[in-house]
Tab-separated table of C-alpha atoms in Angstrom:
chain	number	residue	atom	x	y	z
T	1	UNK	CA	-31.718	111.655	-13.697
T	2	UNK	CA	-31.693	113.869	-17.206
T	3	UNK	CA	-32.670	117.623	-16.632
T	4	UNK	CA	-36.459	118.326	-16.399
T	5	UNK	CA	-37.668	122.305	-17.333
T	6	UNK	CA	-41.528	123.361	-16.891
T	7	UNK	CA	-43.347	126.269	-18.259
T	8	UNK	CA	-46.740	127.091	-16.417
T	9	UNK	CA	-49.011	129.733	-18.074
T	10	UNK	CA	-52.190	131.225	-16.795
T	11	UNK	CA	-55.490	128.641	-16.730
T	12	UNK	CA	-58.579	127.394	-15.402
T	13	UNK	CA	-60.993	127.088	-13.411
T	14	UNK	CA	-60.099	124.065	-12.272
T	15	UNK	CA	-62.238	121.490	-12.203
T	16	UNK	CA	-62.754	117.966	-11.599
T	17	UNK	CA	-62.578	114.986	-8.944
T	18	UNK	CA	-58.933	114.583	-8.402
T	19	UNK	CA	-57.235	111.307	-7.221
T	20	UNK	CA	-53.557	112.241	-6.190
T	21	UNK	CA	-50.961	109.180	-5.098
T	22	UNK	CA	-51.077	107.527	-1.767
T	23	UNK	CA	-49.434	108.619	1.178
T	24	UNK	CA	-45.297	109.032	0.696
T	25	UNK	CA	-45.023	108.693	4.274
T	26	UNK	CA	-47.620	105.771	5.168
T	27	UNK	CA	-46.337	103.872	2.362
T	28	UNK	CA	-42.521	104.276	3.523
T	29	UNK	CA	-43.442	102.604	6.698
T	30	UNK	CA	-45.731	100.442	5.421
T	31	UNK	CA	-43.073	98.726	3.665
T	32	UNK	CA	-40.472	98.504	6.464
T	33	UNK	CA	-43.386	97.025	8.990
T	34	UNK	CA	-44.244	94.330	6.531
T	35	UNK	CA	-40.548	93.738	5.646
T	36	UNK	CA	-39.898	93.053	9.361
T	37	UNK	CA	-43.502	91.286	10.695
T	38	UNK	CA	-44.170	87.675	11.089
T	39	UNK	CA	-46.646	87.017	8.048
T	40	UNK	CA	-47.342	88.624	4.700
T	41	UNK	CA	-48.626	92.555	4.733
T	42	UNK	CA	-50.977	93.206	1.729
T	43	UNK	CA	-50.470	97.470	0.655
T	44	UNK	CA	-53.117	99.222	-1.549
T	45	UNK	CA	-53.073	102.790	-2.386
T	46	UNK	CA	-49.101	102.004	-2.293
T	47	UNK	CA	-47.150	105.229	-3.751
T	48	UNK	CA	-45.833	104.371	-6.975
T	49	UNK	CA	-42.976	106.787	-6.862
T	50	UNK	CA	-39.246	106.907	-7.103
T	51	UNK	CA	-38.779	107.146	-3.182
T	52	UNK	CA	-40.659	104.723	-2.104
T	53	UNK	CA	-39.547	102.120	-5.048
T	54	UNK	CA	-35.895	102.947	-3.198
T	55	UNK	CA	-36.948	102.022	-0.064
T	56	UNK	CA	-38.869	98.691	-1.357
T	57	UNK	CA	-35.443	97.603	-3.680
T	58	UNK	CA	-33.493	98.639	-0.730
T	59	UNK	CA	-35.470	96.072	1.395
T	60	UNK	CA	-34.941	93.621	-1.274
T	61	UNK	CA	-31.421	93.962	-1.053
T	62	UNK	CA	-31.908	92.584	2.519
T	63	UNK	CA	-33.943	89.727	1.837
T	64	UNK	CA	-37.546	90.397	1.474
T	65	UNK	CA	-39.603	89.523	-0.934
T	66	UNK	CA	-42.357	91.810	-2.690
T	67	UNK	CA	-44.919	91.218	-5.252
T	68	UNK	CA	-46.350	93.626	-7.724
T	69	UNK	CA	-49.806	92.585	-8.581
T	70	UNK	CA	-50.800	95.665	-9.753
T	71	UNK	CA	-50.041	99.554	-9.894
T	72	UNK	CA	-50.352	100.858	-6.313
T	73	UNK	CA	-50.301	97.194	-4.375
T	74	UNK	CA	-47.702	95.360	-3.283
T	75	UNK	CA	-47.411	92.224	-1.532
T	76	UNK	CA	-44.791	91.944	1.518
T	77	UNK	CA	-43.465	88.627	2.484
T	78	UNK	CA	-42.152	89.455	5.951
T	79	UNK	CA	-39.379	87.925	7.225
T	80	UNK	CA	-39.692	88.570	11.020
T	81	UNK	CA	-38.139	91.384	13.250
T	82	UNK	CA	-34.873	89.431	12.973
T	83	UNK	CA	-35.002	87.835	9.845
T	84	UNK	CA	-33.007	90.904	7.678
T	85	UNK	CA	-29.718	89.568	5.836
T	86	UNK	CA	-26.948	91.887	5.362
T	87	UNK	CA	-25.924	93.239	1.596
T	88	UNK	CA	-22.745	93.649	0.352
T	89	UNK	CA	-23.602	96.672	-2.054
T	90	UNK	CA	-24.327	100.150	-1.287
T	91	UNK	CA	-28.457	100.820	-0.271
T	92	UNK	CA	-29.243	103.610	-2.435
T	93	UNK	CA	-31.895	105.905	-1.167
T	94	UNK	CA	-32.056	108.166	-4.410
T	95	UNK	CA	-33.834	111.608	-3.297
T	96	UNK	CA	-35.861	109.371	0.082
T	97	UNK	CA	-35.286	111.771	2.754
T	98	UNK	CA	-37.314	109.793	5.096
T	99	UNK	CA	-36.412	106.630	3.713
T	100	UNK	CA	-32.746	106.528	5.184
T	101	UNK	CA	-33.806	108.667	8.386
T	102	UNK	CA	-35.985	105.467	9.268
T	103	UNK	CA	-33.520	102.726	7.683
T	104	UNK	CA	-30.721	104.394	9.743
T	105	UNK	CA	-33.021	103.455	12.682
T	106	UNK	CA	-34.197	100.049	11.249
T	107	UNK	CA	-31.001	99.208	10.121
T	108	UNK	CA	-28.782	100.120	13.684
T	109	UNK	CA	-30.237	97.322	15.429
T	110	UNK	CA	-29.072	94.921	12.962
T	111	UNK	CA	-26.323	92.313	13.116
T	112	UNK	CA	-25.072	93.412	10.005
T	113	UNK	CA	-23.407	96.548	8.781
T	114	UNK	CA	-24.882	98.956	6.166
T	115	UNK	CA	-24.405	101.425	3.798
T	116	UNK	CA	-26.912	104.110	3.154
T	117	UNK	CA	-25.830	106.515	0.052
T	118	UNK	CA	-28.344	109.162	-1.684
T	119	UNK	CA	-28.694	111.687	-4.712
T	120	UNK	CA	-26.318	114.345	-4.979
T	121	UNK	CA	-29.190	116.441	-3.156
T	122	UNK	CA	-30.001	113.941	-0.337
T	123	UNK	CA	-26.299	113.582	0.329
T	124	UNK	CA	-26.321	117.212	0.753
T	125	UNK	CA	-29.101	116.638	3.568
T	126	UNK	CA	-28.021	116.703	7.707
T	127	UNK	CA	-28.112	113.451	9.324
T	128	UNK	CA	-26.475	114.195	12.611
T	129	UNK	CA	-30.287	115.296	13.874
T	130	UNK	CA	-31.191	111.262	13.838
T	131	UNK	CA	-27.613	109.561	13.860
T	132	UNK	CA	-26.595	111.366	17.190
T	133	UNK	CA	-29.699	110.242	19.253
T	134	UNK	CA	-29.414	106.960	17.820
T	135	UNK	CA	-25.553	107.011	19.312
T	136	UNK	CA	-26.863	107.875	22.486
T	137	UNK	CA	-28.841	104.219	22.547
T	138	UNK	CA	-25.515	102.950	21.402
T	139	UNK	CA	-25.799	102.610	17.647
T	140	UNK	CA	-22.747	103.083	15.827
T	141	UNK	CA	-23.025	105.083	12.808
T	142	UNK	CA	-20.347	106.780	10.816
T	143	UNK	CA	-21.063	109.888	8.205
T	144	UNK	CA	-19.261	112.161	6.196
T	145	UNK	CA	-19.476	115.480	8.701
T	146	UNK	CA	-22.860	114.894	9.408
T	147	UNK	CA	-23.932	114.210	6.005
T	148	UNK	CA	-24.536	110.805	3.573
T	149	UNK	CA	-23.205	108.396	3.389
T	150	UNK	CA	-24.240	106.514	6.542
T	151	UNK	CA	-21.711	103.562	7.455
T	152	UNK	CA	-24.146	101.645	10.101
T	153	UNK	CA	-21.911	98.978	12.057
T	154	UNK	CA	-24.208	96.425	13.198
T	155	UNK	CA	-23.949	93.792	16.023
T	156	UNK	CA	-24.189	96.958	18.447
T	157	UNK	CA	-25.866	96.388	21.476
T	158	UNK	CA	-28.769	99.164	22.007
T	159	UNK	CA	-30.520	100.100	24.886
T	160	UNK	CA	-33.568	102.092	25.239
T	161	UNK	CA	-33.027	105.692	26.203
T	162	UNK	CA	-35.823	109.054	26.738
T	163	UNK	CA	-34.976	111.546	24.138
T	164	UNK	CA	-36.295	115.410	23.843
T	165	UNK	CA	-35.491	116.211	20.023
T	166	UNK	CA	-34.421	120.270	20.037
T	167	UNK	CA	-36.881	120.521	16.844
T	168	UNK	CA	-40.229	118.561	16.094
T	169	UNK	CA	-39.714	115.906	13.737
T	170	UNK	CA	-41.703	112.830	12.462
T	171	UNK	CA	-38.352	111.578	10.680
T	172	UNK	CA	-36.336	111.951	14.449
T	173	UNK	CA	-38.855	110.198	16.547
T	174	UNK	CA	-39.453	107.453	14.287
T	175	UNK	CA	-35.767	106.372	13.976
T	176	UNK	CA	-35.524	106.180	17.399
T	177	UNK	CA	-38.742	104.360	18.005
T	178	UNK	CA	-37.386	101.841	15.269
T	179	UNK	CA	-34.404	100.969	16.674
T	180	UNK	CA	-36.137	100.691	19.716
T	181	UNK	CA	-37.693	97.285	18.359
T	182	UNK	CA	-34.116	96.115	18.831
T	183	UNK	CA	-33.323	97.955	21.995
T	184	UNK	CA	-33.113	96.794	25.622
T	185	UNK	CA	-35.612	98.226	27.525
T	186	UNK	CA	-38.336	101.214	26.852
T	187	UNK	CA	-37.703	103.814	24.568
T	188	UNK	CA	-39.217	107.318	24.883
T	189	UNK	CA	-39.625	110.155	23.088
T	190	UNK	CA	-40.670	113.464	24.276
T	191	UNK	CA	-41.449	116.574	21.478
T	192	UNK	CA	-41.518	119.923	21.774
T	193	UNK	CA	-44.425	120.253	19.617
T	194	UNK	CA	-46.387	116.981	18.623
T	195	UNK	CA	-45.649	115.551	14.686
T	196	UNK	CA	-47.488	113.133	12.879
T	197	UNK	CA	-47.553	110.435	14.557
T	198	UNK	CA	-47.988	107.635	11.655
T	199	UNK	CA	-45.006	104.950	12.676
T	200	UNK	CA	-47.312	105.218	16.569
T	201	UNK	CA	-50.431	104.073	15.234
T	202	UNK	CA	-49.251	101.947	12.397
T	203	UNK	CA	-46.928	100.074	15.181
T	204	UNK	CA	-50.267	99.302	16.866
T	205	UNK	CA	-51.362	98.200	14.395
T	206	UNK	CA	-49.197	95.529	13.166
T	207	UNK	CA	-49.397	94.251	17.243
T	208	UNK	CA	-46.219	96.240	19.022
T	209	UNK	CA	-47.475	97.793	22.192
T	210	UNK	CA	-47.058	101.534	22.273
T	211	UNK	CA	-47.682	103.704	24.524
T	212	UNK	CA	-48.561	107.859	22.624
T	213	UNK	CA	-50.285	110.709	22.691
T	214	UNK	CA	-49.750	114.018	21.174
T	215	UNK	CA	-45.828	114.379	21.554
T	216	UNK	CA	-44.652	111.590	23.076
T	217	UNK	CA	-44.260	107.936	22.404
T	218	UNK	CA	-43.040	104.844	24.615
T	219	UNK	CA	-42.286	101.522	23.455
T	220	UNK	CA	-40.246	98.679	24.815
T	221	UNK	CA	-38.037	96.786	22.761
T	222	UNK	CA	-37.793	92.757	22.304
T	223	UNK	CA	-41.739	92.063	21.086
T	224	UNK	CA	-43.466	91.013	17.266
T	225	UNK	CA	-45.016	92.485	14.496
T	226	UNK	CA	-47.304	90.538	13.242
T	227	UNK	CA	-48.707	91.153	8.928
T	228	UNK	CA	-51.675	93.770	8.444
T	229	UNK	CA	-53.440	94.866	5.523
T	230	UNK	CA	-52.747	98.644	5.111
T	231	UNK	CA	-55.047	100.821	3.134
T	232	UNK	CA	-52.724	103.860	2.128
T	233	UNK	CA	-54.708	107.457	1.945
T	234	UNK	CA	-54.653	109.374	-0.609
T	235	UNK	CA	-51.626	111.891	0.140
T	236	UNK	CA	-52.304	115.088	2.252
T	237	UNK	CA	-48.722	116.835	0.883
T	238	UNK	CA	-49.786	115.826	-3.040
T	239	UNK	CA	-53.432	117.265	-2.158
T	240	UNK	CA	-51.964	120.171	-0.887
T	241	UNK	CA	-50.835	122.132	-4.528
T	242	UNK	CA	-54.201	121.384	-5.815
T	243	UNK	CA	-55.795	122.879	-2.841
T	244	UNK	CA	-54.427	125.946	-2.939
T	245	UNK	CA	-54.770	126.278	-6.570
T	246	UNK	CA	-58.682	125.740	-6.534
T	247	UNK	CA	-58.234	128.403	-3.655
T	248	UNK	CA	-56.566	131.090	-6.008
T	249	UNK	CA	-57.852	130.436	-8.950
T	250	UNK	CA	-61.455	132.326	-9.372
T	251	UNK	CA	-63.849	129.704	-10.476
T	252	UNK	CA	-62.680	126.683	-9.399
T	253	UNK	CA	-64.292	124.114	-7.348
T	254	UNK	CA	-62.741	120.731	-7.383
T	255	UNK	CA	-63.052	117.573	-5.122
T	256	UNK	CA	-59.927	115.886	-3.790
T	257	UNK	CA	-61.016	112.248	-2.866
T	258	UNK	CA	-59.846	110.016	0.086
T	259	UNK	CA	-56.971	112.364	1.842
T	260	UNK	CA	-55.590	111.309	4.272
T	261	UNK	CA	-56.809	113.930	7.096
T	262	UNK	CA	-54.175	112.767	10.118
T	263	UNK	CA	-54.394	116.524	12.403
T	264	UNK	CA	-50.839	116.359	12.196
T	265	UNK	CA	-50.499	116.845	8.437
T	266	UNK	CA	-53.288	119.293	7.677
T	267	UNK	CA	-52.144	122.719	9.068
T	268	UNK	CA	-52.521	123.744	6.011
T	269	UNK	CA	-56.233	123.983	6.050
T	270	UNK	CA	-56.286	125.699	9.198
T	271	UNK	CA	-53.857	128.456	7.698
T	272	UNK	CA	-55.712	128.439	4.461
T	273	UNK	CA	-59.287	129.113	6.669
T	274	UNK	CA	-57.810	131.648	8.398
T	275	UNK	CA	-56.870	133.519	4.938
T	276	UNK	CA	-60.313	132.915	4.095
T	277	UNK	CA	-60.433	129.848	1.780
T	278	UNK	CA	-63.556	127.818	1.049
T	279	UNK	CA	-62.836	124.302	2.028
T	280	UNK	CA	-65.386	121.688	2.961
T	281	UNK	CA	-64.746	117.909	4.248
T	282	UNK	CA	-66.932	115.207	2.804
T	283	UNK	CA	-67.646	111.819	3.689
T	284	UNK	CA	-64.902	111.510	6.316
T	285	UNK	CA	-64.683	108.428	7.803
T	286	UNK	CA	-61.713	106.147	9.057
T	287	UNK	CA	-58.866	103.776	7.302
T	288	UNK	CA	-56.422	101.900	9.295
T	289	UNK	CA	-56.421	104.234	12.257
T	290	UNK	CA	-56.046	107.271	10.012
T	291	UNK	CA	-58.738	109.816	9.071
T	292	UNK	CA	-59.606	110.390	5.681
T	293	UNK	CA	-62.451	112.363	3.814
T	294	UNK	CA	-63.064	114.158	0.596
T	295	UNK	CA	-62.037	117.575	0.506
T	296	UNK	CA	-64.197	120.281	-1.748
T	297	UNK	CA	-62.376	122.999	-2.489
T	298	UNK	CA	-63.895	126.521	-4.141
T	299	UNK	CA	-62.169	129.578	-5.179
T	300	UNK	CA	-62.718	132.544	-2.698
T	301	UNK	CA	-60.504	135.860	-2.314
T	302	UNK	CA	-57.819	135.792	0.648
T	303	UNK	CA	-56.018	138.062	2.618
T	304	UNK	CA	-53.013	137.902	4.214
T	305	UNK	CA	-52.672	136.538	8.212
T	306	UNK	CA	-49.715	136.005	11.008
T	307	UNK	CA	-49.686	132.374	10.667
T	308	UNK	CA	-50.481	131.260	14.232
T	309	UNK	CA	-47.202	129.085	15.448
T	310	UNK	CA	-49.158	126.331	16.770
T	311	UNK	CA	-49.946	125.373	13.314
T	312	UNK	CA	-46.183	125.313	12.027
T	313	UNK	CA	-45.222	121.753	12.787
T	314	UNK	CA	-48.593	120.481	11.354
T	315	UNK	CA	-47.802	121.982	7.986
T	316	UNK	CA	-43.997	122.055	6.932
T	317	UNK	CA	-43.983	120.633	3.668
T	318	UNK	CA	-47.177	122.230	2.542
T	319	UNK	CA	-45.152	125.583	3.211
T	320	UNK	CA	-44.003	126.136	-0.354
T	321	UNK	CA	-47.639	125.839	-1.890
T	322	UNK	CA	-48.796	128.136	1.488
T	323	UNK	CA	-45.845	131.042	0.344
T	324	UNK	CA	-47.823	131.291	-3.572
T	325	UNK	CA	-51.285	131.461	-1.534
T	326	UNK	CA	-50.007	134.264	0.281
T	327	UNK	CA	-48.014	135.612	-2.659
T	328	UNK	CA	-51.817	136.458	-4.060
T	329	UNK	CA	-53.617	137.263	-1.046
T	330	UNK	CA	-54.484	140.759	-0.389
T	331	UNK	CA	-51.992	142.091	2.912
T	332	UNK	CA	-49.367	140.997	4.294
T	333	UNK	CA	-48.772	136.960	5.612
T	334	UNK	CA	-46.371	136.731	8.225
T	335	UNK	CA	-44.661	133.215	8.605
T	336	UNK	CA	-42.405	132.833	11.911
T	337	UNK	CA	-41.164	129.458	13.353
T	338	UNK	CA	-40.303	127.159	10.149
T	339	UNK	CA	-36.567	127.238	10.515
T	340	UNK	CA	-36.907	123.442	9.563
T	341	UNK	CA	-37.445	124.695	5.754
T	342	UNK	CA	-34.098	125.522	5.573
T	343	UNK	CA	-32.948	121.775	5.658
T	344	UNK	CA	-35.375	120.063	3.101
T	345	UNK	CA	-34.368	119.079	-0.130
T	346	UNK	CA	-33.625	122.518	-0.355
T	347	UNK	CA	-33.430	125.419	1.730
T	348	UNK	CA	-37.210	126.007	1.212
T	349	UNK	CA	-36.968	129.683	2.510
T	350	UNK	CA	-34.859	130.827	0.179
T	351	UNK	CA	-35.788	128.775	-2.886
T	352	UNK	CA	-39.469	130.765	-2.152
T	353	UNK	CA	-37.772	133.545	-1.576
T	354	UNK	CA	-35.865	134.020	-4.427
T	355	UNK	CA	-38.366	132.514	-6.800
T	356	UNK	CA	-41.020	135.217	-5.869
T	357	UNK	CA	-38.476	137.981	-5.896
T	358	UNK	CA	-38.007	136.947	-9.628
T	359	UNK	CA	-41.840	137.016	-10.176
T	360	UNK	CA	-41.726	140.619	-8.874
T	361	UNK	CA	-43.513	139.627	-5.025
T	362	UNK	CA	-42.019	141.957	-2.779
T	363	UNK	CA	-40.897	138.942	0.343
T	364	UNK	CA	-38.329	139.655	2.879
T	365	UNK	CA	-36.410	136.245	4.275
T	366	UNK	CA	-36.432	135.915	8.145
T	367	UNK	CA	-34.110	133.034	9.522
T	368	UNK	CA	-37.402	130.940	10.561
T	369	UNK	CA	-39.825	132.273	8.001
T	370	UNK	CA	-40.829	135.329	5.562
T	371	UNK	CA	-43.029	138.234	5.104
T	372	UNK	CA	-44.835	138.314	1.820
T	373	UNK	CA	-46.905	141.352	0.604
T	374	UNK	CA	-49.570	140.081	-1.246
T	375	UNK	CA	-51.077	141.349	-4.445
T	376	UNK	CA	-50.473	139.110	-7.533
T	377	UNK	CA	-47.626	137.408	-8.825
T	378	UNK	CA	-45.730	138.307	-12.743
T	379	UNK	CA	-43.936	135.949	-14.844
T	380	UNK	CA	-39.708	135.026	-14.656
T	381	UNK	CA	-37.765	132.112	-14.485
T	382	UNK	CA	-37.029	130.445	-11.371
T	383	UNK	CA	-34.820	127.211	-10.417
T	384	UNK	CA	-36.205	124.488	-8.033
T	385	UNK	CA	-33.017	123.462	-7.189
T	386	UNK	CA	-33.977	119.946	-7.703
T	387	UNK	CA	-36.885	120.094	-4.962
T	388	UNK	CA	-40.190	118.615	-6.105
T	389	UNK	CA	-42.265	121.016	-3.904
T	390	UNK	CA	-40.549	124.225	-4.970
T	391	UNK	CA	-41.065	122.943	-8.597
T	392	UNK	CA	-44.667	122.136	-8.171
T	393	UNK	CA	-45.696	125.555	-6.222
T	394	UNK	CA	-44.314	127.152	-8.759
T	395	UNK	CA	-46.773	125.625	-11.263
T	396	UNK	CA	-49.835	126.782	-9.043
T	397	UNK	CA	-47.981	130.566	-9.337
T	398	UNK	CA	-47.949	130.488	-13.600
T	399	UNK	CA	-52.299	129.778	-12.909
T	400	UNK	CA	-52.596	133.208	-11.929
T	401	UNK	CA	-49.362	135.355	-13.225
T	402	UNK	CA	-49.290	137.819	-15.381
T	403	UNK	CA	-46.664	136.308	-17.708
T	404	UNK	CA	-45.517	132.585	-17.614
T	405	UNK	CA	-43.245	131.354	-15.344
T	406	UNK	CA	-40.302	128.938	-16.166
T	407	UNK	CA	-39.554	126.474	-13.645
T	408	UNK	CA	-36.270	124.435	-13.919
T	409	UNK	CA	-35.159	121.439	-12.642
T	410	UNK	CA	-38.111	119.717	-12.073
T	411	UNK	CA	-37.044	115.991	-12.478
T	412	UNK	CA	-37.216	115.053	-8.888
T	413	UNK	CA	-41.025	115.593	-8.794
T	414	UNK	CA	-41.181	112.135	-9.834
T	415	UNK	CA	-40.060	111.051	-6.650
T	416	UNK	CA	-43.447	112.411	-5.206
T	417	UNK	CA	-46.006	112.721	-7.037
T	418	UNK	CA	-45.567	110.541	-10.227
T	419	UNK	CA	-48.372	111.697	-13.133
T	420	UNK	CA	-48.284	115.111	-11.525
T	421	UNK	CA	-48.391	117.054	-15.030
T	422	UNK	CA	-51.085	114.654	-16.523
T	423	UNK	CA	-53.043	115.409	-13.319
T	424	UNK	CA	-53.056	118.716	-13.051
T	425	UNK	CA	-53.065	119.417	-16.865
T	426	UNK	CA	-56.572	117.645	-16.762
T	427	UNK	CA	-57.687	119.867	-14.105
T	428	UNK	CA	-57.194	122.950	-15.803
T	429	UNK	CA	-53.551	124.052	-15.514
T	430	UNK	CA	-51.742	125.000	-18.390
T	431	UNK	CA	-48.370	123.020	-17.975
T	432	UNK	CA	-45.714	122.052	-20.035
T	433	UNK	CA	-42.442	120.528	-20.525
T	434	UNK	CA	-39.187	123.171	-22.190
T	435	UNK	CA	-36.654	121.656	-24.096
């Protein structure tokens, strides 16, 4: 992927209905359900970006078939939980974080061995968090010191096991619950803190009983998806930078349509409330098991707040946009328990960190957080280090600085939030691309 530099300069109000892509995470598992149910899975709202295309071509590589009939649906010819063929070639996950966490799950319980390989940054990414547990139900995974590429040996015989991950993760607990199709007897895991629970309810609802509540989930191996017709939301994560511009930016008021409002993704609005935002849910009603509603967002001052730590897990990768709210709030925000930053697609603590320091925010780096004095935010330059969320936070920040700001690296936001300039440039930013 060629180089990608921004420039964001001052702008708005923002205005507008906004319509960002569907859900990155529903649409991930959407996919893998349908590859692996009896019966053919119809997807709308399907996320048309570069990590989910990975997943779906990675699928094809093991002998499912999808049609495209038009942007945002695809059609999933499922070929049963046992019904996966083996590929010779490499599966390339590009940037998919998620995408081989869950394959190395899906794809341990197989007969055949596999190859998972990444982008220079996701092979930089730690996969011991999901390959060990899955070693303890007897997979048999190799990696290169706990990093891509994953060698998965198939024809291992797994067995269900109960499993307390040492840090709350959506990406942990769904591994293990997907290899626990393929396991011998009940598999169980037990959080610290509760995590979206998306594969639970969409596992119900493609017919595999489940047993969860907030933090835990129970399944038994050896039973059969059946096809569904999933309805993806519009995405909580994508919402999230448009949210907290309208927030910081005086006149705005904008409507977000049909987010997906799961209470495990949308911490966010409970720190933003508590900073004093404006933000009002509209016509909320339900979609596949999952709540969404239109969110109308209106510009109103903030002030800085110790972010309570029962709303850290509910939030993580809304953290970057949360760092430029607080970068303009008036006081000091005080983030504490996020240590999980430090292992996205970059270390989001520092890449915050560093990027405000350059825009002359006075933020001191704690190992699981940061304190940021509010105030206002100036112009620099700042590098994303190829992480889509650190590049588009940093496009809020030019809104309201005093001088633009020049982003680089911003090719991977493709792999999110495909259109994102076009979007947001309609709305009211004032974004651009350098050469």
């Amino acid at each position: 992927m060629s180089r990608v530099d921004w420039l964001s300069r001052a702008g708005g109000p923002l205005r507008g209905e906004i319509v960002v892509p569907g859900d990155k995470s529903v649409s991930h598992r959407a996919l893998m359900f349908g590859a692996i149910a009896d019966g053919v899975t119809h997807i709308r709202g399907f996320l048309e970006g570069e990590d989910t295309r990975a997943t779906a071509a990675i699928l094809g590589k093991l002998g499912v078939r999808f049609e495209t009939p038009s942007p945002g649906a695809r059609v999933v010819h499922g070929v049963g939980l046992h019904g996966l063929r083996g590929s010779s070639g490499e599966l390339d996950c590009g940037n998919a974080g998620t995408g081989m966490r869950l394959l190395a799950g899906l794809l341990a319980g197989q007969a055949f061995d596999s190859t998972l390989v990444g982008d220079e940054s996701l092979s930089r990414r730690p996969m011991r968090r999901v390959t060990d547990p899955l070693a303890t139900m007897g997979a048999s995974i190799d990696t290169a010191d706990g990093k891509p590429p994953l060698r998965i040996h198939g024809g291992a015989a797994l067995h269900g096991v109960t499993y307390h991950p040492p840090v709350a993760s959506a990406q942990i607990k769904s591994a293990l619950l997907l290899a626990g199709l393929y396991a011998k007897g009940f598999t169980e895991v037990i959080e610290p803190h509760p995590t979206r629970d998306y594969t639970e309810s969409m596992l119900k609802a493609f017919g595999w009983p489940i047993e969860y509540s907030p933090g835990r989930a129970r399944l038994e191996g050896g039973h059969v998806l059946h096809a569904v017709d999933v309805d993806v939301p519009a995405d909580f994560s994508s919402a999230a930078f448009f949210i907290v511009a309208a927030c910081i930016v005086p006149g705005s008021a904008v409507r977000l349509k049909a987010v997906g409002l799961n209470p495990r993704r949308t911490g966010l609005l409970a720190a933003l409330r508590l900073m004093g935002a404006d933000i009002a849910v509209e016509n909320e009603r339900s979609s596949g098991g999952e709540s969404i509603g239109d969110l109308v967002v209106r510009h109103a001052p903030l002030r800085g707040v110790t972010l309570p730590p029962d709303v850290v897990p509910d939030m993580i990768d809304e953290f970057p946009a949360l760092f430029v709210a607080a970068a303009v709030a008036e006081g000091t925000t005080t983030i504490r328990g996020a240590a999980e930053l430090r292992v996205k697609e970059s270390d989001r603590i520092a890449s915050m960190a560093n990027g405000l320091k350059a825009c002359g925010v006075s933020i001191d780096e704690l190992p699981d957080g940061a304190i940021i004095q509010g105030g206002g935010i100036g112009g620099g330059s700042i590098d994303s280090h190829g992480d889509h969320r650190i590049a588009m936070s940093f496009a809020i920040a030019g809104l309201v600085a005093s001088a633009p700001i020049a982003i680089g690296d911003c090719a991977n936001v493709a792999t999110s939030f495909p259109g994102f300039m076009e979007l947001a440039n309609g709305t009211g930013f004032r974004l651009e691309t350098q050469s």
